[in-house]
């Protein structure tokens, strides 16, 4: 009976969830929702005075669900401390698992819209989807830290030691919610990456018809506008370590996409390659500035880009820059330049570079065979990219050690990440009535923050530097080729 009622309650909560949008005005029929709204309103006013931060806010349905679970648990514990209470815990686990599934489905719906509906240009609509995914991140993280105290409370209430031992550990449920955190962040990254259309812009540009270099290409401007819409809601909603994880994964996916897109082009003129080099430098600057996105709060200090993040972006974009420099280099000594600038490049990639420089396919293949051998022209097999959970990345950032990774499904446990209440960076904010008890540790009002979003980013001032960079790269290719050829001769 309790399971059916709780499942129906979950369905009702999810159906009424606004996912970060405006709340309905009439909730007088539900005292619990009226209480939560009162707490949220008071908290949002306080946050507005502090600069409008929303970090740590969760979906109201999560707190409402746990309040109801707490009420059912208290009612049952007043009647019995035996087997029915033990069975009730299993019901709770099942109900919370169902709630996690519904959050995941909402994530998938948001990701589908962001990745496929590229004609959707309404900033309000897109910001709402970004914010929805961020709230799922916060909610899942908060739930992961709340399910264990729930199980501990049930154990304390049971009178029989044998029954206490039958209460399974809540690690699996905790991992379910932690996996949801990773899934929501990954969906957010893939959605933003798709909407930048960087790879598409590089591949579709006819670089052979570029007759002069100038400002950044249209696809770079589009990427900048996408970042301006997407990044501030993430910055202001999720906590700092999750935001840095988001920035790292976004930069780490855009750079390889741009690299692969170059090989989908047909032919480059010298001016076309110089323009692409300028665009790559502009993209690198935009990616480096991502951690500084969003308006500063009233008392917030100027943001500083982490050194490790800047190095990562430089490392990822360096390969794209090196590829374009090879395309800019003269045909004489091309193989040596390719090996010097792209030491991990394959024979098949070198063949495509020859085609991008204007060689016919047969000439390009013959050149590649002379440089690498016929066997080296086969495309290497793709390898799985390691997936690092947000919690592991946060721990790595804190310790300065590389984050552990694994292939496939990403999840993390309490041993990898210590939570601070609502999933925010601290424990600011008052409790919701008696919710901040030993039964449900960490449930506090800091998860119900409201605030505005905004972003002010610009690539002004970098275009001249990029042009100089492009010109120097073009003029230095012959020298690099000569040095590479001389080194090869000495090696023989």
Short mmCIF file of C-alpha atoms in Angstrom, two decimals:
data_model
loop_
_atom_site.label_atom_id
_atom_site.label_comp_id
_atom_site.label_asym_id
_atom_site.label_seq_id
_atom_site.Cartn_x
_atom_site.Cartn_y
_atom_site.Cartn_z
CA UNK A 1 0.00 0.00 0.00
CA UNK A 2 2.78 2.43 0.95
CA UNK A 3 4.73 1.54 -2.19
CA UNK A 4 1.78 2.30 -4.47
CA UNK A 5 1.08 5.60 -2.75
CA UNK A 6 4.71 6.67 -2.85
CA UNK A 7 5.06 5.72 -6.51
CA UNK A 8 1.96 7.73 -7.33
CA UNK A 9 3.40 10.60 -5.30
CA UNK A 10 6.63 10.48 -7.32
CA UNK A 11 4.64 10.57 -10.57
CA UNK A 12 2.69 13.57 -9.31
CA UNK A 13 5.82 15.41 -8.17
CA UNK A 14 7.61 14.91 -11.48
CA UNK A 15 4.52 15.92 -13.44
CA UNK A 16 4.29 19.16 -11.46
CA UNK A 17 8.03 19.87 -11.48
CA UNK A 18 8.93 23.13 -13.22
CA UNK A 19 12.58 22.14 -13.82
CA UNK A 20 13.78 25.57 -12.85
CA UNK A 21 11.05 27.51 -14.62
CA UNK A 22 8.48 29.82 -12.97
CA UNK A 23 6.47 28.27 -10.16
CA UNK A 24 2.66 28.17 -10.19
CA UNK A 25 1.14 30.82 -7.96
CA UNK A 26 -1.60 28.71 -6.37
CA UNK A 27 -0.26 26.11 -3.95
CA UNK A 28 -2.54 26.89 -1.01
CA UNK A 29 -4.06 23.42 -1.19
CA UNK A 30 -0.76 21.79 -0.28
CA UNK A 31 0.73 23.06 3.02
CA UNK A 32 4.03 21.29 2.38
CA UNK A 33 4.57 23.05 -0.96
CA UNK A 34 3.50 26.34 0.60
CA UNK A 35 6.18 25.90 3.28
CA UNK A 36 8.86 25.11 0.71
CA UNK A 37 7.87 28.12 -1.40
CA UNK A 38 8.04 30.39 1.62
CA UNK A 39 11.56 29.14 2.42
CA UNK A 40 12.66 29.53 -1.22
CA UNK A 41 11.33 33.09 -1.46
CA UNK A 42 13.11 34.19 1.70
CA UNK A 43 16.34 32.52 0.59
CA UNK A 44 16.22 34.02 -2.90
CA UNK A 45 15.88 37.51 -1.43
CA UNK A 46 18.97 36.94 0.69
CA UNK A 47 20.92 35.60 -2.28
CA UNK A 48 19.88 38.56 -4.41
CA UNK A 49 21.46 40.87 -1.86
CA UNK A 50 24.65 38.77 -2.00
CA UNK A 51 24.94 38.93 -5.77
CA UNK A 52 22.29 36.55 -7.07
CA UNK A 53 24.16 33.24 -6.88
CA UNK A 54 22.09 30.09 -7.30
CA UNK A 55 24.80 27.51 -6.60
CA UNK A 56 23.41 24.49 -4.79
CA UNK A 57 19.76 24.91 -5.74
CA UNK A 58 17.94 21.62 -6.24
CA UNK A 59 14.60 20.63 -7.71
CA UNK A 60 11.81 21.17 -5.13
CA UNK A 61 10.43 17.71 -5.89
CA UNK A 62 13.46 16.10 -4.20
CA UNK A 63 12.91 17.83 -0.86
CA UNK A 64 9.18 17.21 -1.05
CA UNK A 65 9.76 13.51 -1.73
CA UNK A 66 12.16 13.12 1.21
CA UNK A 67 9.80 15.03 3.48
CA UNK A 68 7.07 12.57 2.62
CA UNK A 69 9.43 9.62 3.11
CA UNK A 70 10.34 11.01 6.50
CA UNK A 71 6.68 11.36 7.43
CA UNK A 72 5.90 7.78 6.37
CA UNK A 73 8.93 6.49 8.27
CA UNK A 74 7.91 8.26 11.47
CA UNK A 75 4.35 7.00 11.23
CA UNK A 76 5.49 3.41 10.72
CA UNK A 77 8.12 3.55 13.47
CA UNK A 78 5.46 4.67 15.96
CA UNK A 79 3.49 1.49 15.19
CA UNK A 80 6.25 -1.09 14.88
CA UNK A 81 10.01 -1.56 15.18
CA UNK A 82 10.03 -4.97 13.50
CA UNK A 83 9.74 -6.57 10.05
CA UNK A 84 7.27 -4.06 8.56
CA UNK A 85 9.80 -1.28 9.16
CA UNK A 86 12.51 -3.38 7.52
CA UNK A 87 10.27 -3.96 4.50
CA UNK A 88 9.50 -0.25 4.34
CA UNK A 89 13.17 0.54 3.76
CA UNK A 90 13.14 -1.68 0.67
CA UNK A 91 10.13 0.32 -0.55
CA UNK A 92 12.02 3.55 -0.04
CA UNK A 93 14.96 2.25 -2.09
CA UNK A 94 12.63 1.25 -4.91
CA UNK A 95 10.80 4.58 -4.89
CA UNK A 96 13.99 6.63 -4.86
CA UNK A 97 15.36 4.53 -7.72
CA UNK A 98 12.20 5.32 -9.69
CA UNK A 99 12.72 9.01 -8.98
CA UNK A 100 16.30 8.80 -10.29
CA UNK A 101 15.01 7.14 -13.48
CA UNK A 102 12.58 9.99 -14.07
CA UNK A 103 15.33 12.57 -13.61
CA UNK A 104 17.47 10.68 -16.12
CA UNK A 105 14.64 10.69 -18.67
CA UNK A 106 14.28 14.46 -18.28
CA UNK A 107 18.06 14.76 -18.85
CA UNK A 108 17.77 12.75 -22.04
CA UNK A 109 14.92 14.94 -23.28
CA UNK A 110 16.97 18.10 -22.68
CA UNK A 111 20.00 16.56 -24.37
CA UNK A 112 17.92 15.54 -27.38
CA UNK A 113 16.66 19.08 -27.84
CA UNK A 114 20.11 20.65 -27.45
CA UNK A 115 21.87 18.23 -29.79
CA UNK A 116 19.29 17.89 -32.57
CA UNK A 117 17.13 21.01 -32.63
CA UNK A 118 19.88 23.33 -33.83
CA UNK A 119 17.32 25.67 -35.37
CA UNK A 120 16.10 26.55 -31.89
CA UNK A 121 17.61 30.00 -31.27
CA UNK A 122 15.46 31.31 -28.41
CA UNK A 123 17.97 32.18 -25.64
CA UNK A 124 15.28 31.84 -22.93
CA UNK A 125 14.34 28.35 -24.10
CA UNK A 126 17.96 27.22 -24.34
CA UNK A 127 18.89 28.72 -20.97
CA UNK A 128 15.95 26.87 -19.41
CA UNK A 129 17.28 23.55 -20.72
CA UNK A 130 20.82 24.28 -19.54
CA UNK A 131 19.48 25.26 -16.13
CA UNK A 132 17.32 22.12 -15.98
CA UNK A 133 20.39 19.92 -16.48
CA UNK A 134 22.28 21.87 -13.82
CA UNK A 135 19.43 21.40 -11.34
CA UNK A 136 19.44 17.66 -12.04
CA UNK A 137 23.19 17.66 -11.26
CA UNK A 138 22.58 19.38 -7.92
CA UNK A 139 19.55 17.27 -7.09
CA UNK A 140 21.26 13.96 -7.85
CA UNK A 141 24.32 14.97 -5.85
CA UNK A 142 22.15 16.00 -2.90
CA UNK A 143 20.10 12.79 -3.06
CA UNK A 144 23.31 10.73 -3.13
CA UNK A 145 24.30 12.32 0.16
CA UNK A 146 20.87 11.85 1.73
CA UNK A 147 20.08 8.18 1.08
CA UNK A 148 22.76 6.89 3.45
CA UNK A 149 21.47 8.83 6.49
CA UNK A 150 18.03 7.48 5.62
CA UNK A 151 19.26 3.88 5.87
CA UNK A 152 21.14 4.67 9.08
CA UNK A 153 17.96 6.07 10.60
CA UNK A 154 16.02 2.90 9.77
CA UNK A 155 18.72 0.76 11.38
CA UNK A 156 18.59 2.80 14.58
CA UNK A 157 14.82 2.38 14.76
CA UNK A 158 14.88 -1.41 14.40
CA UNK A 159 14.83 -3.25 17.73
CA UNK A 160 16.15 -6.61 16.50
CA UNK A 161 19.86 -6.87 15.63
CA UNK A 162 19.10 -9.54 13.04
CA UNK A 163 16.73 -7.17 11.28
CA UNK A 164 19.33 -4.42 11.34
CA UNK A 165 21.75 -6.68 9.49
CA UNK A 166 19.11 -7.22 6.79
CA UNK A 167 19.09 -3.54 5.88
CA UNK A 168 21.27 -3.54 2.79
CA UNK A 169 23.88 -0.89 2.34
CA UNK A 170 22.64 2.10 0.36
CA UNK A 171 25.86 2.26 -1.65
CA UNK A 172 24.14 1.01 -4.83
CA UNK A 173 21.44 3.69 -4.57
CA UNK A 174 24.05 6.31 -3.82
CA UNK A 175 26.00 5.23 -6.88
CA UNK A 176 22.81 5.45 -8.95
CA UNK A 177 22.50 9.11 -8.08
CA UNK A 178 26.22 9.75 -8.55
CA UNK A 179 25.99 8.14 -11.99
CA UNK A 180 23.11 10.51 -12.68
CA UNK A 181 25.37 13.45 -11.80
CA UNK A 182 27.90 12.26 -14.39
CA UNK A 183 25.15 11.61 -16.95
CA UNK A 184 23.65 15.07 -16.53
CA UNK A 185 27.04 16.78 -16.84
CA UNK A 186 27.94 14.69 -19.90
CA UNK A 187 24.59 15.55 -21.48
CA UNK A 188 25.24 19.22 -20.77
CA UNK A 189 28.70 19.06 -22.37
CA UNK A 190 27.50 17.22 -25.48
CA UNK A 191 24.58 19.62 -25.86
CA UNK A 192 26.73 22.75 -25.67
CA UNK A 193 29.36 21.25 -27.96
CA UNK A 194 26.75 20.38 -30.57
CA UNK A 195 25.30 23.89 -30.50
CA UNK A 196 28.69 25.55 -31.02
CA UNK A 197 28.89 23.80 -34.42
CA UNK A 198 32.65 24.34 -34.50
CA UNK A 199 33.39 21.09 -36.33
CA UNK A 200 30.63 21.73 -38.85
CA UNK A 201 31.85 25.27 -39.42
CA UNK A 202 35.43 24.17 -40.08
CA UNK A 203 34.42 21.33 -42.40
CA UNK A 204 31.90 23.32 -44.45
CA UNK A 205 34.10 26.36 -45.08
CA UNK A 206 35.68 26.43 -48.54
CA UNK A 207 39.18 27.38 -47.45
CA UNK A 208 40.50 27.25 -51.01
CA UNK A 209 38.50 30.40 -51.87
CA UNK A 210 39.75 32.49 -48.96
CA UNK A 211 41.75 35.33 -50.55
CA UNK A 212 42.73 37.30 -47.44
CA UNK A 213 42.71 36.99 -43.67
CA UNK A 214 40.53 39.11 -41.46
CA UNK A 215 38.33 38.85 -38.41
CA UNK A 216 37.27 35.50 -37.03
CA UNK A 217 35.06 33.34 -39.22
CA UNK A 218 31.30 33.18 -38.68
CA UNK A 219 31.46 29.84 -36.88
CA UNK A 220 33.80 31.30 -34.23
CA UNK A 221 31.35 34.15 -33.60
CA UNK A 222 28.54 31.58 -33.35
CA UNK A 223 30.54 29.55 -30.83
CA UNK A 224 31.14 32.68 -28.77
CA UNK A 225 27.38 33.42 -28.74
CA UNK A 226 26.67 29.82 -27.70
CA UNK A 227 29.09 30.08 -24.78
CA UNK A 228 27.46 33.37 -23.77
CA UNK A 229 24.08 31.62 -23.50
CA UNK A 230 25.18 28.29 -22.05
CA UNK A 231 28.05 28.88 -19.65
CA UNK A 232 26.66 31.48 -17.20
CA UNK A 233 23.68 29.33 -16.08
CA UNK A 234 26.09 26.48 -15.39
CA UNK A 235 28.49 28.75 -13.55
CA UNK A 236 25.75 30.16 -11.33
CA UNK A 237 23.90 26.92 -10.60
CA UNK A 238 26.40 24.12 -9.98
CA UNK A 239 29.24 24.21 -7.51
CA UNK A 240 32.75 25.23 -8.47
CA UNK A 241 34.33 21.79 -8.91
CA UNK A 242 31.47 20.60 -11.11
CA UNK A 243 31.68 23.80 -13.16
CA UNK A 244 35.41 23.30 -13.73
CA UNK A 245 34.72 19.68 -14.70
CA UNK A 246 32.16 20.98 -17.22
CA UNK A 247 34.65 23.47 -18.69
CA UNK A 248 37.38 20.84 -18.97
CA UNK A 249 35.16 18.32 -20.72
CA UNK A 250 33.73 20.96 -23.07
CA UNK A 251 37.18 22.18 -24.10
CA UNK A 252 38.40 18.59 -24.29
CA UNK A 253 35.64 17.70 -26.75
CA UNK A 254 35.67 20.81 -28.95
CA UNK A 255 39.43 20.65 -29.67
CA UNK A 256 39.47 17.04 -31.00
CA UNK A 257 36.33 17.84 -32.98
CA UNK A 258 38.05 20.76 -34.66
CA UNK A 259 41.11 18.59 -35.38
CA UNK A 260 38.99 15.91 -37.04
CA UNK A 261 37.02 18.54 -38.98
CA UNK A 262 40.18 19.81 -40.68
CA UNK A 263 40.57 16.41 -42.36
CA UNK A 264 37.01 16.67 -43.70
CA UNK A 265 37.93 19.80 -45.65
CA UNK A 266 38.82 19.61 -49.34
CA UNK A 267 41.65 22.01 -50.09
CA UNK A 268 43.40 24.99 -48.51
CA UNK A 269 44.86 28.09 -50.04
CA UNK A 270 47.67 29.79 -48.11
CA UNK A 271 45.27 32.52 -47.00
CA UNK A 272 42.72 29.90 -46.06
CA UNK A 273 45.19 28.08 -43.82
CA UNK A 274 46.27 31.39 -42.25
CA UNK A 275 42.62 32.26 -41.57
CA UNK A 276 42.03 28.88 -39.96
CA UNK A 277 45.11 29.37 -37.79
CA UNK A 278 43.66 32.72 -36.70
CA UNK A 279 40.31 31.03 -35.93
CA UNK A 280 42.01 28.31 -33.90
CA UNK A 281 43.78 30.95 -31.83
CA UNK A 282 40.46 32.74 -31.27
CA UNK A 283 38.79 29.49 -30.18
CA UNK A 284 41.67 28.79 -27.83
CA UNK A 285 41.19 32.20 -26.23
CA UNK A 286 37.44 31.63 -25.83
CA UNK A 287 37.97 28.23 -24.24
CA UNK A 288 40.60 29.59 -21.87
CA UNK A 289 38.15 32.24 -20.68
CA UNK A 290 35.28 29.83 -19.93
CA UNK A 291 36.00 29.55 -16.17
CA UNK A 292 35.66 33.35 -15.89
CA UNK A 293 32.22 33.47 -17.52
CA UNK A 294 29.26 35.15 -15.83
CA UNK A 295 28.74 38.38 -13.94
CA UNK A 296 30.53 38.76 -10.63
CA UNK A 297 28.52 38.79 -7.43
CA UNK A 298 28.39 41.81 -5.17
CA UNK A 299 31.33 40.76 -3.00
CA UNK A 300 32.92 38.25 -5.36
CA UNK A 301 36.60 38.60 -6.20
CA UNK A 302 37.75 38.61 -9.84
CA UNK A 303 37.94 35.06 -11.12
CA UNK A 304 41.23 33.47 -12.06
CA UNK A 305 41.58 30.72 -14.64
CA UNK A 306 43.20 27.66 -12.96
CA UNK A 307 46.69 27.02 -14.28
CA UNK A 308 45.95 23.33 -14.81
CA UNK A 309 42.92 24.22 -16.93
CA UNK A 310 44.87 26.71 -19.07
CA UNK A 311 47.56 24.07 -19.66
CA UNK A 312 44.95 21.52 -20.66
CA UNK A 313 43.35 23.87 -23.19
CA UNK A 314 46.77 24.78 -24.58
CA UNK A 315 47.69 21.12 -24.93
CA UNK A 316 44.42 20.20 -26.67
CA UNK A 317 44.46 23.14 -29.09
CA UNK A 318 48.19 22.81 -29.80
CA UNK A 319 47.55 19.74 -31.92
CA UNK A 320 45.06 21.66 -34.07
CA UNK A 321 47.50 24.54 -34.44
CA UNK A 322 50.30 22.15 -35.39
CA UNK A 323 48.13 20.52 -38.04
CA UNK A 324 47.36 23.88 -39.64
CA UNK A 325 51.05 24.83 -39.51
CA UNK A 326 51.89 21.66 -41.43
CA UNK A 327 49.32 22.62 -44.06
CA UNK A 328 50.99 26.06 -44.28
CA UNK A 329 54.48 24.62 -44.69
CA UNK A 330 56.11 24.23 -48.16
CA UNK A 331 55.92 20.89 -49.97
CA UNK A 332 59.67 20.48 -49.79
CA UNK A 333 60.40 18.69 -46.53
CA UNK A 334 56.68 18.25 -45.81
CA UNK A 335 57.14 14.78 -44.32
CA UNK A 336 59.85 15.98 -41.95
CA UNK A 337 57.72 18.95 -40.87
CA UNK A 338 54.77 16.63 -40.31
CA UNK A 339 56.84 14.32 -38.10
CA UNK A 340 58.31 17.25 -36.18
CA UNK A 341 55.01 18.99 -35.45
CA UNK A 342 52.75 15.93 -35.24
CA UNK A 343 54.95 13.13 -33.89
CA UNK A 344 51.92 10.92 -33.21
CA UNK A 345 50.37 11.55 -36.64
CA UNK A 346 49.59 8.57 -38.86
CA UNK A 347 50.47 7.87 -42.45
CA UNK A 348 46.82 8.20 -43.42
CA UNK A 349 46.72 11.66 -41.86
CA UNK A 350 49.83 12.67 -43.78
CA UNK A 351 48.21 11.50 -47.01
CA UNK A 352 45.18 13.67 -46.27
CA UNK A 353 47.44 16.64 -45.48
CA UNK A 354 49.00 16.22 -48.93
CA UNK A 355 45.51 16.35 -50.47
CA UNK A 356 44.63 19.43 -48.41
CA UNK A 357 47.71 21.12 -49.89
CA UNK A 358 46.31 20.54 -53.39
CA UNK A 359 47.97 17.30 -54.44
CA UNK A 360 45.96 14.88 -56.54
CA UNK A 361 44.98 11.69 -54.73
CA UNK A 362 47.50 9.53 -56.61
CA UNK A 363 50.31 12.02 -55.98
CA UNK A 364 49.33 12.31 -52.31
CA UNK A 365 49.30 8.54 -51.91
CA UNK A 366 52.68 8.15 -53.59
CA UNK A 367 54.15 10.86 -51.36
CA UNK A 368 52.73 9.20 -48.25
CA UNK A 369 54.04 5.77 -49.28
CA UNK A 370 57.54 7.18 -49.79
CA UNK A 371 57.42 8.86 -46.38
CA UNK A 372 55.66 6.23 -44.25
CA UNK A 373 55.38 3.02 -46.27
CA UNK A 374 52.23 1.44 -47.69
CA UNK A 375 51.33 -0.37 -44.47
CA UNK A 376 51.22 2.89 -42.51
CA UNK A 377 48.41 4.31 -44.64
CA UNK A 378 45.77 2.16 -42.95
CA UNK A 379 43.65 4.18 -40.52
CA UNK A 380 44.44 3.28 -36.88
CA UNK A 381 41.65 1.79 -34.82
CA UNK A 382 39.84 4.21 -32.54
CA UNK A 383 40.47 3.69 -28.86
CA UNK A 384 38.00 4.30 -26.07
CA UNK A 385 38.45 7.60 -24.33
CA UNK A 386 38.78 7.36 -20.54
CA UNK A 387 35.86 8.75 -18.59
CA UNK A 388 36.63 10.56 -15.36
CA UNK A 389 33.77 11.20 -12.97
CA UNK A 390 33.17 14.76 -11.73
CA UNK A 391 33.98 13.67 -8.18
CA UNK A 392 37.29 12.14 -9.23
CA UNK A 393 38.13 15.30 -11.18
CA UNK A 394 37.29 17.39 -8.13
CA UNK A 395 39.54 15.25 -5.97
CA UNK A 396 42.34 15.52 -8.52
CA UNK A 397 42.01 19.30 -8.57
CA UNK A 398 42.20 19.41 -4.79
CA UNK A 399 45.26 17.14 -4.48
CA UNK A 400 47.11 18.10 -7.63
CA UNK A 401 47.27 14.43 -8.67
CA UNK A 402 45.95 13.02 -11.96
CA UNK A 403 42.32 11.95 -11.81
CA UNK A 404 41.75 8.20 -11.97
CA UNK A 405 39.74 7.13 -14.97
CA UNK A 406 38.03 4.11 -16.42
CA UNK A 407 36.35 3.25 -19.67
CA UNK A 408 32.61 3.18 -20.15
CA UNK A 409 30.10 3.99 -17.43
CA UNK A 410 31.25 6.62 -14.96
CA UNK A 411 30.19 6.74 -11.33
CA UNK A 412 31.64 7.71 -7.99
CA UNK A 413 31.10 6.91 -4.34
CA UNK A 414 31.23 8.68 -1.02
CA UNK A 415 34.88 7.69 -0.59
CA UNK A 416 35.79 9.74 -3.68
CA UNK A 417 33.86 12.85 -2.77
CA UNK A 418 32.80 14.46 0.48
CA UNK A 419 29.60 16.48 0.22
CA UNK A 420 28.84 19.65 2.09
CA UNK A 421 25.12 19.54 2.73
CA UNK A 422 23.05 20.56 -0.27
CA UNK A 423 25.71 19.95 -2.90
CA UNK A 424 26.91 23.54 -2.86
CA UNK A 425 30.30 24.77 -1.89
CA UNK A 426 29.34 25.28 1.77
CA UNK A 427 26.55 25.04 4.29
CA UNK A 428 25.13 28.52 4.12
CA UNK A 429 21.42 28.93 4.69
CA UNK A 430 18.92 27.88 7.33
CA UNK A 431 17.16 24.53 7.64
CA UNK A 432 13.66 23.71 6.41
CA UNK A 433 11.90 23.19 9.72
CA UNK A 434 13.12 19.98 11.31
CA UNK A 435 14.62 18.54 8.13
CA UNK A 436 18.20 19.19 9.20
CA UNK A 437 18.09 16.27 11.66
CA UNK A 438 20.08 13.09 12.08
CA UNK A 439 17.51 11.35 9.90
CA UNK A 440 18.20 13.40 6.78
CA UNK A 441 21.57 15.08 7.15
CA UNK A 442 22.43 17.84 4.75
CA UNK A 443 18.89 18.95 3.84
CA UNK A 444 19.06 22.72 4.11
CA UNK A 445 17.79 25.80 2.38
CA UNK A 446 20.98 26.45 0.44
CA UNK A 447 19.60 24.19 -2.28
CA UNK A 448 16.74 26.61 -2.96
CA UNK A 449 18.59 29.64 -4.29
CA UNK A 450 17.41 31.91 -7.03
CA UNK A 451 19.31 34.44 -9.07
CA UNK A 452 19.97 35.91 -12.45
CA UNK A 453 22.39 34.89 -15.14
CA UNK A 454 24.53 36.82 -17.55
CA UNK A 455 27.79 36.72 -19.41
CA UNK A 456 30.16 39.31 -20.72
CA UNK A 457 32.87 37.88 -22.92
CA UNK A 458 34.76 39.33 -25.83
CA UNK A 459 37.55 38.50 -28.19
CA UNK A 460 38.47 42.16 -28.67
CA UNK A 461 42.18 42.76 -28.62
CA UNK A 462 43.14 39.23 -29.55
CA UNK A 463 42.62 39.51 -33.31
CA UNK A 464 45.82 41.52 -33.88
CA UNK A 465 47.80 39.05 -31.79
CA UNK A 466 46.27 36.18 -33.73
CA UNK A 467 47.15 37.80 -37.06
CA UNK A 468 50.73 38.30 -35.94
CA UNK A 469 50.79 34.72 -34.75
CA UNK A 470 49.49 33.52 -38.13
CA UNK A 471 52.00 35.59 -40.07
CA UNK A 472 54.93 34.42 -37.97
CA UNK A 473 53.80 30.81 -38.31
CA UNK A 474 53.60 31.12 -42.10
CA UNK A 475 57.01 32.78 -42.43
CA UNK A 476 58.63 30.27 -40.11
CA UNK A 477 57.45 27.11 -41.85
CA UNK A 478 60.33 27.04 -44.31
CA UNK A 479 62.85 27.33 -41.50
CA UNK A 480 61.13 24.54 -39.55
CA UNK A 481 61.15 22.31 -42.61
CA UNK A 482 64.87 22.91 -43.22
CA UNK A 483 65.73 22.10 -39.62
CA UNK A 484 63.60 18.94 -39.70
CA UNK A 485 65.25 17.85 -42.94
CA UNK A 486 68.72 18.49 -41.53
CA UNK A 487 67.88 16.51 -38.39
CA UNK A 488 66.64 13.61 -40.52
CA UNK A 489 69.89 13.65 -42.52
CA UNK A 490 72.02 13.52 -39.38
CA UNK A 491 69.89 10.65 -38.06
CA UNK A 492 70.71 8.62 -41.17
#
